[in-house]
PDB file of C-alpha atoms in Angstrom:
ATOM      1  CA  TYR A   1       0.000   0.000   0.000  1.00 93.00           C
ATOM      2  CA  GLN A   2       1.511   3.284  -1.136  1.00 91.00           C
ATOM      3  CA  MET A   3       0.766   6.530   0.673  1.00 88.00           C
ATOM      4  CA  ASN A   4       3.234   8.698  -1.212  1.00 89.00           C
ATOM      5  CA  CYS A   5       2.034  11.777  -3.056  1.00 88.00           C
ATOM      6  CA  PHE A   6       2.317  10.655  -6.680  1.00 92.00           C
ATOM      7  CA  SER A   7       2.012   6.915  -6.044  1.00 92.00           C
ATOM      8  CA  GLY A   8       0.729   6.199  -9.541  1.00 92.00           C
ATOM      9  CA  SER A   9       4.191   7.021 -10.859  1.00 93.00           C
ATOM     10  CA  LEU A  10       5.757   4.043  -9.020  1.00 94.00           C
ATOM     11  CA  VAL A  11       3.340   1.245  -9.898  1.00 94.00           C
ATOM     12  CA  ALA A  12       5.477  -0.204 -12.700  1.00 95.00           C
ATOM     13  CA  GLU A  13       8.561  -0.230 -10.484  1.00 96.00           C
ATOM     14  CA  TRP A  14       6.787  -2.128  -7.668  1.00 96.00           C
ATOM     15  CA  LEU A  15       5.472  -4.724 -10.098  1.00 96.00           C
ATOM     16  CA  ALA A  16       8.895  -5.022 -11.751  1.00 97.00           C
ATOM     17  CA  VAL A  17      10.579  -5.892  -8.456  1.00 98.00           C
ATOM     18  CA  GLY A  18       8.029  -8.614  -7.754  1.00 97.00           C
ATOM     19  CA  ALA A  19       5.100  -7.076  -5.881  1.00 96.00           C
ATOM     20  CA  ASP A  20       1.948  -9.158  -6.386  1.00 96.00           C
ATOM     21  CA  VAL A  21      -0.356  -6.158  -6.069  1.00 96.00           C
ATOM     22  CA  VAL A  22       0.092  -2.435  -5.599  1.00 96.00           C
ATOM     23  CA  ASN A  23      -2.163   0.590  -5.333  1.00 96.00           C
ATOM     24  CA  GLY A  24      -1.539   4.035  -6.710  1.00 95.00           C
ATOM     25  CA  THR A  25      -3.211   7.250  -7.732  1.00 95.00           C
ATOM     26  CA  GLY A  26      -3.890   7.983 -11.364  1.00 91.00           C
ATOM     27  CA  ALA A  27      -0.872   9.026 -13.409  1.00 83.00           C
ATOM     28  CA  GLY A  28       0.392  12.405 -12.300  1.00 88.00           C
ATOM     29  CA  LYS A  29      -2.243  12.750  -9.554  1.00 93.00           C
ATOM     30  CA  LEU A  30      -1.420  13.875  -6.031  1.00 92.00           C
ATOM     31  CA  ASN A  31      -2.834  11.901  -3.092  1.00 93.00           C
ATOM     32  CA  MET A  32      -4.556  14.525  -0.931  1.00 92.00           C
ATOM     33  CA  MET A  33      -6.280  12.009   1.389  1.00 92.00           C
ATOM     34  CA  PRO A  34      -3.565  10.183   3.405  1.00 90.00           C
ATOM     35  CA  PRO A  35      -5.956   9.049   6.202  1.00 92.00           C
ATOM     36  CA  GLN A  36      -7.531   6.557   3.788  1.00 94.00           C
ATOM     37  CA  TYR A  37      -4.605   4.292   4.723  1.00 95.00           C
ATOM     38  CA  PHE A  38      -6.024   3.597   8.184  1.00 95.00           C
ATOM     39  CA  GLY A  39      -9.345   2.354   6.795  1.00 96.00           C
ATOM     40  CA  PHE A  40      -7.468   0.224   4.280  1.00 96.00           C
ATOM     41  CA  LEU A  41      -5.325  -1.291   7.016  1.00 96.00           C
ATOM     42  CA  LYS A  42      -8.333  -2.143   9.198  1.00 97.00           C
ATOM     43  CA  HIS A  43     -10.048  -4.025   6.371  1.00 97.00           C
ATOM     44  CA  TRP A  44      -6.872  -5.663   5.012  1.00 96.00           C
ATOM     45  CA  MET A  45      -5.811  -6.955   8.436  1.00 96.00           C
ATOM     46  CA  ASN A  46      -9.316  -8.395   8.919  1.00 96.00           C
ATOM     47  CA  GLY A  47      -8.927 -10.613   5.858  1.00 96.00           C
ATOM     48  CA  GLU A  48     -10.683  -8.627   3.151  1.00 96.00           C
ATOM     49  CA  GLU A  49      -9.330  -8.589  -0.382  1.00 96.00           C
ATOM     50  CA  PHE A  50      -6.791  -5.919  -1.288  1.00 96.00           C
ATOM     51  CA  ASP A  51      -9.017  -4.080  -3.754  1.00 96.00           C
ATOM     52  CA  ALA A  52     -12.014  -4.042  -1.401  1.00 97.00           C
ATOM     53  CA  SER A  53      -9.796  -2.803   1.431  1.00 97.00           C
ATOM     54  CA  VAL A  54      -8.393   0.022  -0.676  1.00 96.00           C
ATOM     55  CA  GLN A  55     -11.899   1.078  -1.751  1.00 96.00           C
ATOM     56  CA  ALA A  56     -13.207   0.915   1.828  1.00 97.00           C
ATOM     57  CA  GLY A  57     -10.361   3.125   3.017  1.00 96.00           C
ATOM     58  CA  PHE A  58     -11.314   5.730   0.431  1.00 96.00           C
ATOM     59  CA  ASP A  59     -15.043   5.488   1.118  1.00 97.00           C
ATOM     60  CA  GLU A  60     -14.646   5.821   4.886  1.00 97.00           C
ATOM     61  CA  VAL A  61     -12.839   9.176   4.767  1.00 96.00           C
ATOM     62  CA  LYS A  62     -14.394  10.675   1.639  1.00 95.00           C
ATOM     63  CA  TRP A  63     -17.190  12.399   3.613  1.00 95.00           C
ATOM     64  CA  PHE A  64     -14.606  14.361   5.618  1.00 94.00           C
ATOM     65  CA  PHE A  65     -12.673  15.438   2.551  1.00 94.00           C
ATOM     66  CA  ASP A  66     -15.913  16.366   0.780  1.00 93.00           C
ATOM     67  CA  LEU A  67     -16.280  18.995   3.531  1.00 93.00           C
ATOM     68  CA  LEU A  68     -12.616  19.964   3.636  1.00 91.00           C
ATOM     69  CA  TYR A  69     -12.229  20.357  -0.129  1.00 92.00           C
ATOM     70  CA  ILE A  70     -15.676  21.750  -0.904  1.00 89.00           C
ATOM     71  CA  LYS A  71     -14.153  24.200  -3.382  1.00 87.00           C
ATOM     72  CA  LYS A  72     -11.642  21.713  -4.771  1.00 91.00           C
ATOM     73  CA  PRO A  73     -13.434  18.381  -5.475  1.00 91.00           C
ATOM     74  CA  SER A  74     -10.611  17.326  -7.812  1.00 93.00           C
ATOM     75  CA  ASN A  75      -8.482  16.764  -4.684  1.00 92.00           C
ATOM     76  CA  ILE A  76     -10.843  13.910  -3.828  1.00 93.00           C
ATOM     77  CA  SER A  77     -11.120  12.333  -7.267  1.00 93.00           C
ATOM     78  CA  ASP A  78      -7.341  12.653  -7.791  1.00 93.00           C
ATOM     79  CA  SER A  79      -6.736  10.834  -4.482  1.00 94.00           C
ATOM     80  CA  ARG A  80      -8.703   7.728  -5.486  1.00 92.00           C
ATOM     81  CA  MET A  81      -6.448   4.698  -5.596  1.00 93.00           C
ATOM     82  CA  PHE A  82      -6.278   2.225  -8.472  1.00 94.00           C
ATOM     83  CA  ILE A  83      -5.191  -1.379  -8.091  1.00 95.00           C
ATOM     84  CA  HIS A  84      -2.613  -3.108 -10.276  1.00 95.00           C
ATOM     85  CA  GLY A  85      -1.795  -6.794 -10.112  1.00 94.00           C
ATOM     86  CA  ASN A  86      -3.601  -9.505  -8.146  1.00 93.00           C
ATOM     87  CA  ASP A  87      -6.370  -7.343  -6.659  1.00 89.00           C
ATOM     88  CA  ASN A  88      -8.082 -10.147  -4.745  1.00 91.00           C
ATOM     89  CA  LEU A  89      -5.055 -10.940  -2.578  1.00 89.00           C
ATOM     90  CA  ARG A  90      -5.711 -11.314   1.143  1.00 90.00           C
ATOM     91  CA  PHE A  91      -3.410 -10.692   4.097  1.00 88.00           C
ATOM     92  CA  LYS A  92      -2.120 -13.968   5.527  1.00 78.00           C
TER      93      LYS A  92
END
């Protein structure tokens, strides 16, 4: 799980070094919602699939950022994570 600002720019590198799955923002997009990691972690550690955990992390904090970025909704859409690789992996 990447929390770095432009995480979409490192997807290919993670997959090239052997990662089974990796998340990242869209190409050239800045992650403006770092707290989504904590929701992801809760779901992932409870045995949910990687892609569902990433989505849940986003969904659980989106309401707060809807308020925070009311004049800048692109900060929310740009922060959405995409999954690359084996998206149904579970934590073991």
